[in-house]
Tab-separated table of C-alpha atoms in Angstrom:
chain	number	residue	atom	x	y	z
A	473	UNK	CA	59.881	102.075	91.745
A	474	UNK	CA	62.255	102.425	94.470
A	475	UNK	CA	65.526	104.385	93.702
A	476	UNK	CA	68.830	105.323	95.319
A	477	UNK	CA	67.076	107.885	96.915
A	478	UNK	CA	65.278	105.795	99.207
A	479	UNK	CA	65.863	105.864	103.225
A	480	UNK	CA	69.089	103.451	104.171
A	481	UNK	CA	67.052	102.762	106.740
A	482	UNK	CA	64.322	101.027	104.815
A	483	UNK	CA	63.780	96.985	105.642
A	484	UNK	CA	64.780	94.764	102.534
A	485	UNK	CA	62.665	92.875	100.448
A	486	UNK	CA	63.113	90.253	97.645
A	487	UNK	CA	61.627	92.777	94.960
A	488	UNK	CA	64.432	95.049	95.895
A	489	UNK	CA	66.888	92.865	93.778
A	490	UNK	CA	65.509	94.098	90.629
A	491	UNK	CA	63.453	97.324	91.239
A	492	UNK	CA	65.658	98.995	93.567
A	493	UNK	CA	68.787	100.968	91.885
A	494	UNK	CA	71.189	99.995	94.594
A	495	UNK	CA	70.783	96.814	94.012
A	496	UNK	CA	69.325	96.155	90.282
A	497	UNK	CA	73.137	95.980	88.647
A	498	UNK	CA	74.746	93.634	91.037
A	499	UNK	CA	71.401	91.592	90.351
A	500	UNK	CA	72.327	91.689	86.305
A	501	UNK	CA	75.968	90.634	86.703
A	502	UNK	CA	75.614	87.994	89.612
A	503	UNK	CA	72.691	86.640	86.249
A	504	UNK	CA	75.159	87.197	83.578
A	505	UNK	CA	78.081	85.275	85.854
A	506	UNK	CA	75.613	82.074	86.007
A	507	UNK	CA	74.696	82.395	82.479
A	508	UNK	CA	78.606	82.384	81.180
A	509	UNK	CA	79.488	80.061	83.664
A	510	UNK	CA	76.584	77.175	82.664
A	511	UNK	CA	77.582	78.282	78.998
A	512	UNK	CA	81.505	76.907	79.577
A	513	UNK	CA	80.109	74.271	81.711
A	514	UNK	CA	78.342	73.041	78.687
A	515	UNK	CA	81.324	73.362	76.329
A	516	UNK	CA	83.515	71.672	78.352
A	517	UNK	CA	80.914	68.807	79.046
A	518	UNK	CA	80.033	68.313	75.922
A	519	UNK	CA	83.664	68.543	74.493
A	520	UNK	CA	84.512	65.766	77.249
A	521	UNK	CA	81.577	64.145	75.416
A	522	UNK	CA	82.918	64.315	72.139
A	523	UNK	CA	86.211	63.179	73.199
A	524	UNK	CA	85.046	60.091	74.930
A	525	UNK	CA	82.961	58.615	71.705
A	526	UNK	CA	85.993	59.001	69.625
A	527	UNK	CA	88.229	56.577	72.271
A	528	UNK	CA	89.834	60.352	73.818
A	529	UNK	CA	90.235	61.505	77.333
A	530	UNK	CA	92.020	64.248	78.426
A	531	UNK	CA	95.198	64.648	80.508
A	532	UNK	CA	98.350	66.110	80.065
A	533	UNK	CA	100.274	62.682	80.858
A	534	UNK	CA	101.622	63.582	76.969
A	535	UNK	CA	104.072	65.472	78.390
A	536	UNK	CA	106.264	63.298	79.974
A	537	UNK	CA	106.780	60.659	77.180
A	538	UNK	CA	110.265	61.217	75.054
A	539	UNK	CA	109.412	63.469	72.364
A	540	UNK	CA	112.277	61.424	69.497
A	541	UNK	CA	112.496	64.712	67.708
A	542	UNK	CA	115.260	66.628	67.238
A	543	UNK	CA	115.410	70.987	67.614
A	544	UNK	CA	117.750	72.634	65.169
A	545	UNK	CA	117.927	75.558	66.991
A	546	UNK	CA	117.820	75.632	71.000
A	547	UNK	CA	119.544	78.122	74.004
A	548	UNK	CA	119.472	75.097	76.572
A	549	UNK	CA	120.754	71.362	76.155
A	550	UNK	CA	118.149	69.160	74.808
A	551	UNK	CA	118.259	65.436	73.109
A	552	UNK	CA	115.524	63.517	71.003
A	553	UNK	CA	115.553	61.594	74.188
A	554	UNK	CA	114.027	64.561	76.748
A	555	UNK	CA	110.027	64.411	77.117
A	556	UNK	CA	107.822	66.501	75.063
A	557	UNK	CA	107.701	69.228	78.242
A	558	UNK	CA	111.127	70.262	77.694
A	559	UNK	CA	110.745	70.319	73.868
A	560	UNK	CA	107.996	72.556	74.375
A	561	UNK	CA	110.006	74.130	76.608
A	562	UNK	CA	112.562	74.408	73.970
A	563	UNK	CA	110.453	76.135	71.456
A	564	UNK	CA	108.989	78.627	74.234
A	565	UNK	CA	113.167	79.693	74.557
A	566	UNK	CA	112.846	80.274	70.760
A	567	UNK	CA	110.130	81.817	71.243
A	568	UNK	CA	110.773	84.570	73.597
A	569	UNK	CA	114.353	85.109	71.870
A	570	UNK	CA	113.115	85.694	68.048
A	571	UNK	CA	110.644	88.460	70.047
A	572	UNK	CA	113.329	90.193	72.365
A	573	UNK	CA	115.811	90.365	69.181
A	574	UNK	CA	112.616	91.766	67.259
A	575	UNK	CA	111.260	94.465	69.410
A	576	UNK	CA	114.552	95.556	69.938
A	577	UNK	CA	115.324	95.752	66.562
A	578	UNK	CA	111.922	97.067	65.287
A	579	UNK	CA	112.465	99.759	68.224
A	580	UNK	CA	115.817	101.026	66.470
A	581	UNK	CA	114.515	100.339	62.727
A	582	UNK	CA	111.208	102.475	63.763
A	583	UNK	CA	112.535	105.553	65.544
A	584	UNK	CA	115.111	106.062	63.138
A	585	UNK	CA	112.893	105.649	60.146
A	586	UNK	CA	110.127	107.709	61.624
A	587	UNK	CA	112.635	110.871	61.808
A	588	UNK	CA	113.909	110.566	58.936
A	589	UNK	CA	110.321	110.499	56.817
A	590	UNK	CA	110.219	114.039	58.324
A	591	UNK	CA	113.404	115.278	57.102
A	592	UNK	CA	113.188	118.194	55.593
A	593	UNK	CA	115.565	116.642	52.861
A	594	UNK	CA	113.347	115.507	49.797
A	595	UNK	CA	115.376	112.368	49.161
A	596	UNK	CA	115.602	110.950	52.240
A	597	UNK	CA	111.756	111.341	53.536
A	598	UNK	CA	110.517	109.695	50.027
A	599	UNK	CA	113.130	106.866	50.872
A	600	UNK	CA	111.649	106.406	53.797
A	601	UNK	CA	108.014	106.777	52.135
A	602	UNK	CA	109.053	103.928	50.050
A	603	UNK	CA	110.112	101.656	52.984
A	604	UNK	CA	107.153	102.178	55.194
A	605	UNK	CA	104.294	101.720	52.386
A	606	UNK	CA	106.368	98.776	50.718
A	607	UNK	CA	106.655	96.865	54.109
A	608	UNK	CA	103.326	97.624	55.583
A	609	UNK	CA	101.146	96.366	52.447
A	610	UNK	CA	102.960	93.390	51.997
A	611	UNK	CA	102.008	90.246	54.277
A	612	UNK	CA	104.440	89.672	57.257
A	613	UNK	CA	104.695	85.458	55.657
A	614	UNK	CA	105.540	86.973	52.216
A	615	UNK	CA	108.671	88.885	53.804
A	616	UNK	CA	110.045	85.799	56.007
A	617	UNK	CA	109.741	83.719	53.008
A	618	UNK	CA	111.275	86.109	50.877
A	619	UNK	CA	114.213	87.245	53.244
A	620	UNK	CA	114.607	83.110	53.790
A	621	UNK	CA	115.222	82.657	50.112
A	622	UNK	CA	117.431	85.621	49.826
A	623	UNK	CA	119.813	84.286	52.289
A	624	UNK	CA	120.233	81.224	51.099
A	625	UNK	CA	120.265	82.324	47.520
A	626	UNK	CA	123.021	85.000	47.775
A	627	UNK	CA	125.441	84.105	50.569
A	628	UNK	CA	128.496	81.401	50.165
A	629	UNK	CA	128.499	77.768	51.191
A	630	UNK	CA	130.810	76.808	53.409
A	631	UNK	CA	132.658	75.081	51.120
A	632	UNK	CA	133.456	79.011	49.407
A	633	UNK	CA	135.541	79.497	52.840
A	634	UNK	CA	137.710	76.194	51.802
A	635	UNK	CA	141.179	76.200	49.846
A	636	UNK	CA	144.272	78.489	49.566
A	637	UNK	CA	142.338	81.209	47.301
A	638	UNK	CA	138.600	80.723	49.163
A	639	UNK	CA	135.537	82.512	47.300
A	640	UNK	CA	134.806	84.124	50.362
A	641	UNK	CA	136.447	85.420	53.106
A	642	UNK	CA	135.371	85.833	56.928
A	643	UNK	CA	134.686	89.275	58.895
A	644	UNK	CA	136.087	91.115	61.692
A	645	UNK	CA	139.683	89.803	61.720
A	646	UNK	CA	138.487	86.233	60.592
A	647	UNK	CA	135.330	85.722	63.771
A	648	UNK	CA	132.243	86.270	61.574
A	649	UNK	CA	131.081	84.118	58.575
A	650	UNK	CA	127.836	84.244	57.016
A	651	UNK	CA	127.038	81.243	54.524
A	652	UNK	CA	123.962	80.130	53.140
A	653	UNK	CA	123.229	77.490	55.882
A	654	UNK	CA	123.690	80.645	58.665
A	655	UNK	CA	125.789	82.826	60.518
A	656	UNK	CA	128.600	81.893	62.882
A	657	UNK	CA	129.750	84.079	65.578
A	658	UNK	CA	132.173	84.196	68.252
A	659	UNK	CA	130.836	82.896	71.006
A	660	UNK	CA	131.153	84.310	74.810
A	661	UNK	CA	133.403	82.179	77.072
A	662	UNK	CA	134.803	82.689	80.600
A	663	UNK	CA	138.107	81.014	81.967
A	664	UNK	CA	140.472	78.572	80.042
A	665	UNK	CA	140.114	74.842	79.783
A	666	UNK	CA	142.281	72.828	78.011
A	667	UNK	CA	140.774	69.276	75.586
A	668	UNK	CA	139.851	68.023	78.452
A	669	UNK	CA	137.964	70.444	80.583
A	670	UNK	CA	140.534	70.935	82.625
A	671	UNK	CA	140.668	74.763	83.890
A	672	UNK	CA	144.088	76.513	82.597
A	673	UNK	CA	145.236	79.365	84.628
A	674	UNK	CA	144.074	81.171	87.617
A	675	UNK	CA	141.473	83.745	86.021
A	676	UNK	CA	138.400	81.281	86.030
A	677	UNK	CA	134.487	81.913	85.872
A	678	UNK	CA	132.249	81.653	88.692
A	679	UNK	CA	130.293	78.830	86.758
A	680	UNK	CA	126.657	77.987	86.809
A	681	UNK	CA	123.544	77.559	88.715
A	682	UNK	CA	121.218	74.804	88.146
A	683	UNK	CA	117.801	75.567	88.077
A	684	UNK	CA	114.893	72.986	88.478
A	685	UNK	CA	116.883	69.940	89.166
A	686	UNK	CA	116.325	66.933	87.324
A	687	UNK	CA	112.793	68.059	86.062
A	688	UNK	CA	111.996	68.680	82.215
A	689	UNK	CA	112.244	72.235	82.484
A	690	UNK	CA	115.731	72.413	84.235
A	691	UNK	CA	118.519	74.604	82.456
A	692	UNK	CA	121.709	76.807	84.006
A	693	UNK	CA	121.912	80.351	84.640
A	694	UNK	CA	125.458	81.984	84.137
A	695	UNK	CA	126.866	83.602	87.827
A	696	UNK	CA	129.521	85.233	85.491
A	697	UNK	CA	126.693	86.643	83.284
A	698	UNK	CA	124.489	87.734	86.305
A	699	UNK	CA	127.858	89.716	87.214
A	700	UNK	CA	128.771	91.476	84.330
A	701	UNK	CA	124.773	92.323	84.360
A	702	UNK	CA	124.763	93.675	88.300
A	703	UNK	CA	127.729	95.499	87.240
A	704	UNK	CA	126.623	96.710	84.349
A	705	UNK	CA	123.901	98.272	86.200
A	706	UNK	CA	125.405	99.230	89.076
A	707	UNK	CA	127.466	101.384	86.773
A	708	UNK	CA	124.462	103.026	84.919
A	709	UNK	CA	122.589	103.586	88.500
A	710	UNK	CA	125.842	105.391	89.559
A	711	UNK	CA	126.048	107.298	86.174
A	712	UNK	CA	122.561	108.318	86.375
A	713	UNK	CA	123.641	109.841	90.026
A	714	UNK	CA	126.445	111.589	88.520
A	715	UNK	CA	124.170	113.240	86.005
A	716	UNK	CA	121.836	114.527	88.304
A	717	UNK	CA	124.231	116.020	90.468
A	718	UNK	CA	124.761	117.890	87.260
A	719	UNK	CA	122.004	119.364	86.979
A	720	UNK	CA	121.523	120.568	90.683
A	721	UNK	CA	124.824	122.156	89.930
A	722	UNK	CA	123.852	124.096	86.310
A	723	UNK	CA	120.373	124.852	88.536
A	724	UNK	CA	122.374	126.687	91.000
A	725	UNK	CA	124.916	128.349	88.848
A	726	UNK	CA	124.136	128.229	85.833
A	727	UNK	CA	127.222	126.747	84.565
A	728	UNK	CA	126.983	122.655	83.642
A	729	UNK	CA	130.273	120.586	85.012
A	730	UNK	CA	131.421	118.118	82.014
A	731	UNK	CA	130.754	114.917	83.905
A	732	UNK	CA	130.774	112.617	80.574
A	733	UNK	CA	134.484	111.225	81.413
A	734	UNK	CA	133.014	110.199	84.996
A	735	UNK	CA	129.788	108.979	83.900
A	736	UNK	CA	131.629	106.642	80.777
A	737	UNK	CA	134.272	105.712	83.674
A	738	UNK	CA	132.160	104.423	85.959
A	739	UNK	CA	130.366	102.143	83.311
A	740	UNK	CA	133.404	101.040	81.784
A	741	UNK	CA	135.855	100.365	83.624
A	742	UNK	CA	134.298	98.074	86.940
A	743	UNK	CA	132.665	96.235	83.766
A	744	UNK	CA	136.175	95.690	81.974
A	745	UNK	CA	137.821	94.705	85.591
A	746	UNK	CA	135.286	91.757	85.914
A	747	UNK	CA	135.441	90.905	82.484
A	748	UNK	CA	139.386	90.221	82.945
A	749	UNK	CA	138.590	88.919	86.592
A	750	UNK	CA	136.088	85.957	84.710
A	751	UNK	CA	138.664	85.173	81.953
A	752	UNK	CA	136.600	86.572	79.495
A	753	UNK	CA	137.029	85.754	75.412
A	754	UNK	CA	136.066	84.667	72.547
A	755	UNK	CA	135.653	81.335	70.596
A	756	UNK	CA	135.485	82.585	66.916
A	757	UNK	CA	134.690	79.837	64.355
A	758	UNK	CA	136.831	77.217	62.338
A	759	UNK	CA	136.220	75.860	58.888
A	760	UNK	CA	136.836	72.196	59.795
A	761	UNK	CA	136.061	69.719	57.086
A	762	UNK	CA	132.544	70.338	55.267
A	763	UNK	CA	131.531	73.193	57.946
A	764	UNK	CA	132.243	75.601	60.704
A	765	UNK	CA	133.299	74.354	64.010
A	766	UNK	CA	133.120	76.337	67.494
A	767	UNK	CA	130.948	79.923	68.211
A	768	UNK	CA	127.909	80.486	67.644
A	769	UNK	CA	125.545	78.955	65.765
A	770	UNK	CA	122.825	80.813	64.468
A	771	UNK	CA	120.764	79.300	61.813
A	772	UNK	CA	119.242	81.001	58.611
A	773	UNK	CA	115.361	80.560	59.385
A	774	UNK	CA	116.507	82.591	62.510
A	775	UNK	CA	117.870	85.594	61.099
A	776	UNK	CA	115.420	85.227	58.419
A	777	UNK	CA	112.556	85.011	60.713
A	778	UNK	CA	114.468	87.772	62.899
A	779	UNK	CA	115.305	90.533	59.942
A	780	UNK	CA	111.595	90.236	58.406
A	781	UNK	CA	109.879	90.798	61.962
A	782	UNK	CA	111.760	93.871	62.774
A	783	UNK	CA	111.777	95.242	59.494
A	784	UNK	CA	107.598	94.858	59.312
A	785	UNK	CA	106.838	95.931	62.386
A	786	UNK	CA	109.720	98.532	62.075
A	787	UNK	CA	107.294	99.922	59.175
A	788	UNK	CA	104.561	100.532	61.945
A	789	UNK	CA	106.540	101.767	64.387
A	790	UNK	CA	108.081	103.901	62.360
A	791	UNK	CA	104.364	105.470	61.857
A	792	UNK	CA	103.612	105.844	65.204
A	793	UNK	CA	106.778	107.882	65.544
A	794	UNK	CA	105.662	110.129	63.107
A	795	UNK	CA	102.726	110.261	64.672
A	796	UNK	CA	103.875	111.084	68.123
A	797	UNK	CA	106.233	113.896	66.867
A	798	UNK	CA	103.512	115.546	64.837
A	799	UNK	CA	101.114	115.733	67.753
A	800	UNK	CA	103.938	117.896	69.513
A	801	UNK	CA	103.107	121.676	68.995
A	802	UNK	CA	105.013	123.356	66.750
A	803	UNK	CA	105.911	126.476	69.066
A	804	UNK	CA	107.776	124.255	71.000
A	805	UNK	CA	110.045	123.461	68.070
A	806	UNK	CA	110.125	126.937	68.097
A	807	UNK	CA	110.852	127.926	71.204
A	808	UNK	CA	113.977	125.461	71.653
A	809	UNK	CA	115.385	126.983	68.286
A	810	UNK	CA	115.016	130.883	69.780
A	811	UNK	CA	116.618	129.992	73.081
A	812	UNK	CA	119.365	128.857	70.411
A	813	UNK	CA	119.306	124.990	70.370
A	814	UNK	CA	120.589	122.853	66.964
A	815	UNK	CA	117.740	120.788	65.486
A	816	UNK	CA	119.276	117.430	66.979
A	817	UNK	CA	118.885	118.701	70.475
A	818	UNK	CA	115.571	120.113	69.762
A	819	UNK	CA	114.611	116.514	68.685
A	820	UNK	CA	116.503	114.370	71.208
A	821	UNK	CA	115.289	117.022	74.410
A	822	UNK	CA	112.477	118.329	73.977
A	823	UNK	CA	110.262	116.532	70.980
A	824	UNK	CA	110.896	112.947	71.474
A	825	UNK	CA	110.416	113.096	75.355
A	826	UNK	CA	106.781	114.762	75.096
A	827	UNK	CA	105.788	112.269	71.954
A	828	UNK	CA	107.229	109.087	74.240
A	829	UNK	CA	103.522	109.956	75.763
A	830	UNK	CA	101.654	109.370	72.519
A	831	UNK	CA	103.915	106.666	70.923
A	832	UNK	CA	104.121	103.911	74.045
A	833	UNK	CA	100.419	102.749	73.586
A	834	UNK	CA	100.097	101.767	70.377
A	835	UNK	CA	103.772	101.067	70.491
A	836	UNK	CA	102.722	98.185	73.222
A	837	UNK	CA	100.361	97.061	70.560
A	838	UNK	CA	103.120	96.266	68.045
A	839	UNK	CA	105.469	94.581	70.932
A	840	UNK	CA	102.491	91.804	71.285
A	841	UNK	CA	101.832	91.798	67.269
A	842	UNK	CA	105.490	90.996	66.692
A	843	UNK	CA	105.027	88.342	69.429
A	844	UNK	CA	102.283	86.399	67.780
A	845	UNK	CA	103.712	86.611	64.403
A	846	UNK	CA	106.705	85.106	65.413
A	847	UNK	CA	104.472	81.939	65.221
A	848	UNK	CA	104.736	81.805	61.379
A	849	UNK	CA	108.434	80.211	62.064
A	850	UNK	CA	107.142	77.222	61.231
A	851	UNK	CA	107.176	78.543	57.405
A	852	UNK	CA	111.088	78.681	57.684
A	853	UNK	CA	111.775	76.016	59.864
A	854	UNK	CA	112.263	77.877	62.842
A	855	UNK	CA	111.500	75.352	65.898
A	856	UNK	CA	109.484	77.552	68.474
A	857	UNK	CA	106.595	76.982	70.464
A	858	UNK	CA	104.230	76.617	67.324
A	859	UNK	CA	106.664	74.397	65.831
A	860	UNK	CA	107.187	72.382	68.891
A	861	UNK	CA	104.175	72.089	71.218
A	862	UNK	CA	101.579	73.114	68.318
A	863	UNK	CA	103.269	70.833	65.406
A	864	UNK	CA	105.438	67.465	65.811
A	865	UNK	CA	104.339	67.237	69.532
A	866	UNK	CA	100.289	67.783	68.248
A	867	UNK	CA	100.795	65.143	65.257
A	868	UNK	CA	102.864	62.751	67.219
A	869	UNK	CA	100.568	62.584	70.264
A	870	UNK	CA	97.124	63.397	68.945
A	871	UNK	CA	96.325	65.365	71.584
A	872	UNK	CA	95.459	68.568	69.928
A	873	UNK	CA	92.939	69.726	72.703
A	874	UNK	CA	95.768	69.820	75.439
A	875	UNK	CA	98.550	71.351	73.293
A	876	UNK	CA	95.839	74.404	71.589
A	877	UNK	CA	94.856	75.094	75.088
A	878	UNK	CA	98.797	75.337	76.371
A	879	UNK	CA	99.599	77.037	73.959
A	880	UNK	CA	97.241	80.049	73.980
A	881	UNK	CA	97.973	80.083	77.613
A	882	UNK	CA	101.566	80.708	76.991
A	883	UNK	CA	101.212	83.107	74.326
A	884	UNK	CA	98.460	85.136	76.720
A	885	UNK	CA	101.304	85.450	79.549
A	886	UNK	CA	103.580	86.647	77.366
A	887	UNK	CA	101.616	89.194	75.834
A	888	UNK	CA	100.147	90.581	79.406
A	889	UNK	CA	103.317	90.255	80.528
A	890	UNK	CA	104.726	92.575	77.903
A	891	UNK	CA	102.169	94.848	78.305
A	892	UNK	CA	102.454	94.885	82.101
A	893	UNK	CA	106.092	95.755	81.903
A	894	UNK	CA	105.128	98.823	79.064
A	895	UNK	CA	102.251	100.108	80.904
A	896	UNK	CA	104.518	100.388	83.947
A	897	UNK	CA	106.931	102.039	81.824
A	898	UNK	CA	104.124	104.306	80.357
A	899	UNK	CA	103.014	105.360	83.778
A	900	UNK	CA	106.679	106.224	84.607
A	901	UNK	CA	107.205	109.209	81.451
A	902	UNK	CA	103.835	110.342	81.461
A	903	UNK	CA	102.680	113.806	82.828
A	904	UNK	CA	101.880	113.564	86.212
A	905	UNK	CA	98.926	116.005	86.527
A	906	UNK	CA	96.682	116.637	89.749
């Protein structure tokens, strides 16, 4: 047998493919790429096979016929009139806004709930015992249908709001009302219009961009929220500056300068001068006649759907933490404490940092879980993409192939991109090392 020891030099033969080394494993896989390739060929043949006895072909024509369904709960315009592309479209919106509220949420929930189970107070670590082992072992469908039913059990109708003496009362100086059909908010507005649309007064937004057109997919991005944002950032780029010079200065010296009132100043107020520059305010709600009128809108099988999420995959999380702090050496608990730290700076500065190294992997893990279980909305009545695409678009078109197939597709970019965007993050805070 010829190996990898053999001369370079040596003239090539056809027996070389499998006996030599060098060239024996490209051999395999180049075989093993023709095998998996002839075995999809012959799925997708004979699926196209299938199809075409029972009267099917396949084609994503579908999509542009008008979906005559209506979407309880959308970011972006939409009619029973628009295609089945922008419905799915629709529900992908839903989608991706159930899992940003969720991970966010189930981020807070989790570290917080983590901490505590280690507190050294008896009470509050077997509270938290209780939480994690009672949300963990109970299925994630169990808790949206129970938190559903709890809302709508417990809260007011609308009707409670009605009336001299109302049964219920609003929150936060009459803006907030939560009733058994959902929660209304105030709702973000820039610059003054009177009934008409007319603009009233000179502070004004900057108004909208139109994306895409006239196509199924088009929507508008708010220039006065892509301010605020810059700003925002901006601010906390500059702050971050400020902070550093800090601690070049305590380096050198020894002695840190209190930089907190320039570091809050330079994130407040550019941030509250563009905010008055827009014509920034609110739209709280109105009870007008049988319901609300004006804010925002947002239903019960979202917060239901929203709350259960977090909490479940807060319970996780949560574990992970726990995880992540107990892999951190106890001596340099210790340590902090004898240079004279409190046991909150200890935790913030010195724990938590070195266990962000052990907690972001699996904690990418429960980002994508919380993802795909946001497809049980459909148990709720939450319209997202498994409600759109995978359910009244499926049963009113028939073409089940097409929407399965879009569907996983969507839900695999979102997950890689996820875990692109925490591996990144993950490569940023972990040790650098030679």
């Amino acid at each position: 047998m010829t190996t990898a020891t053999d001369p370079q030099g040596s003239k090539f033969r056809f027996s070389m493919l499998l006996y030599d080394s060098r060239y024996r494993s490209a051999t395999i896989q180049i075989i093993a790429l023709i095998l998996f390739l002839i075995l999809i060929g012959w799925l997708v043949s004979n699926t196209l096979s299938n199809l075409a006895s029972l009267g099917k072909s396949v084609g994503f024509d579908f999509l542009g016929l008008p979906a005559g369904y209506d979407i309880n709960q959308r970011l972006i315009d939409y009619t029973s009139r628009d295609p089945h592309l922008r419905a799915a479209f629709v529900g992908l919106l839903n989608t991706l806004l159930v899992a940003f509220m969720g991970c966010v949420t189930a981020t807070v929930v989790g570290i917080i709930v983590g901490v505590l189970r280690l507190s050294n107070n008896w009470l509050i670590g077997r509270i938290m015992t209780v939480y994690v082992e009672l949300f963990r072992n109970v299925p994630v469908l169990l808790w949206i249908v129970f938190t559903m039913a709890v809302l709508i059990e417990t809260l007011p109708a609308p009707s409670a709001f009605r009336g001299d003496e109302p049964q219920a009362s609003m929150f936060l100086n009459d803006s907030v009302a939560l009733t058994n059909r959902g929660f209304y908010v105030p709702e973000p507005l820039f610059g003054h219009t009177d009934e008409e649309g007319n603009p009233v007064g000179w502070r004004q937004g900057i108004g909208d961009v139109h994306l895409f057109g006239d196509s199924a997919v088009a929507f508008d991005v708010s220039l006065d929220l892509i301010a605020i944002v810059a700003i925002l950032v901006a601010g906390i780029l500059i702050s971050r500056l400020i902070g550093q010079r800090a601690d070049r200065v305590q380096a050198a010296t020894g002695v840190r300068p209190k930089t907190w009132y320039w570091r809050v100043g330079v994130i407040v107020l550019p941030t509250a001068i563009v905010l008055w520059l827009l014509g920034f305010w609110l739209s709280s709600p109105e009870l007008r006649g049988f319901n609300f009128d004006g804010g925002t809108y947002m239903r019960n099988s979202l917060i239901a759907l929203w709350l259960a999420l977090s909490l479940y995959t807060a319970a996780f999380i949560a574990e992970i933490v726990r995880g992540g702090i107990l892999a951190i050496s106890k001596g340099q608990t210790e340590a902090a404490a004898a240079l004279g730290m409190r046991p909150r700076r200890i935790m913030s500065l010195v724990v938590l940092p070195q266990a962000l190294r052990v907690i972001i992997p699996p904690l990418i893990s429960q980002y994508l879980n919380l993802t795909k279980n946001s497809s049980l909305a459909i148990a709720v009545g939450y319209m997202d993409l498994t409600g759109t695409l995978m359910g009244i678009t499926l049963n009113q078109t028939g073409r089940e192939l097409e929407a399965v197939l879009m569907t996983m597709l969507i839900y695999l970019g979102i997950s890689l991109a996820i875990s692109a965007v925490m591996n990144a993050y993950n490569n940023a805070v972990k040790l650098k090392e030679r």
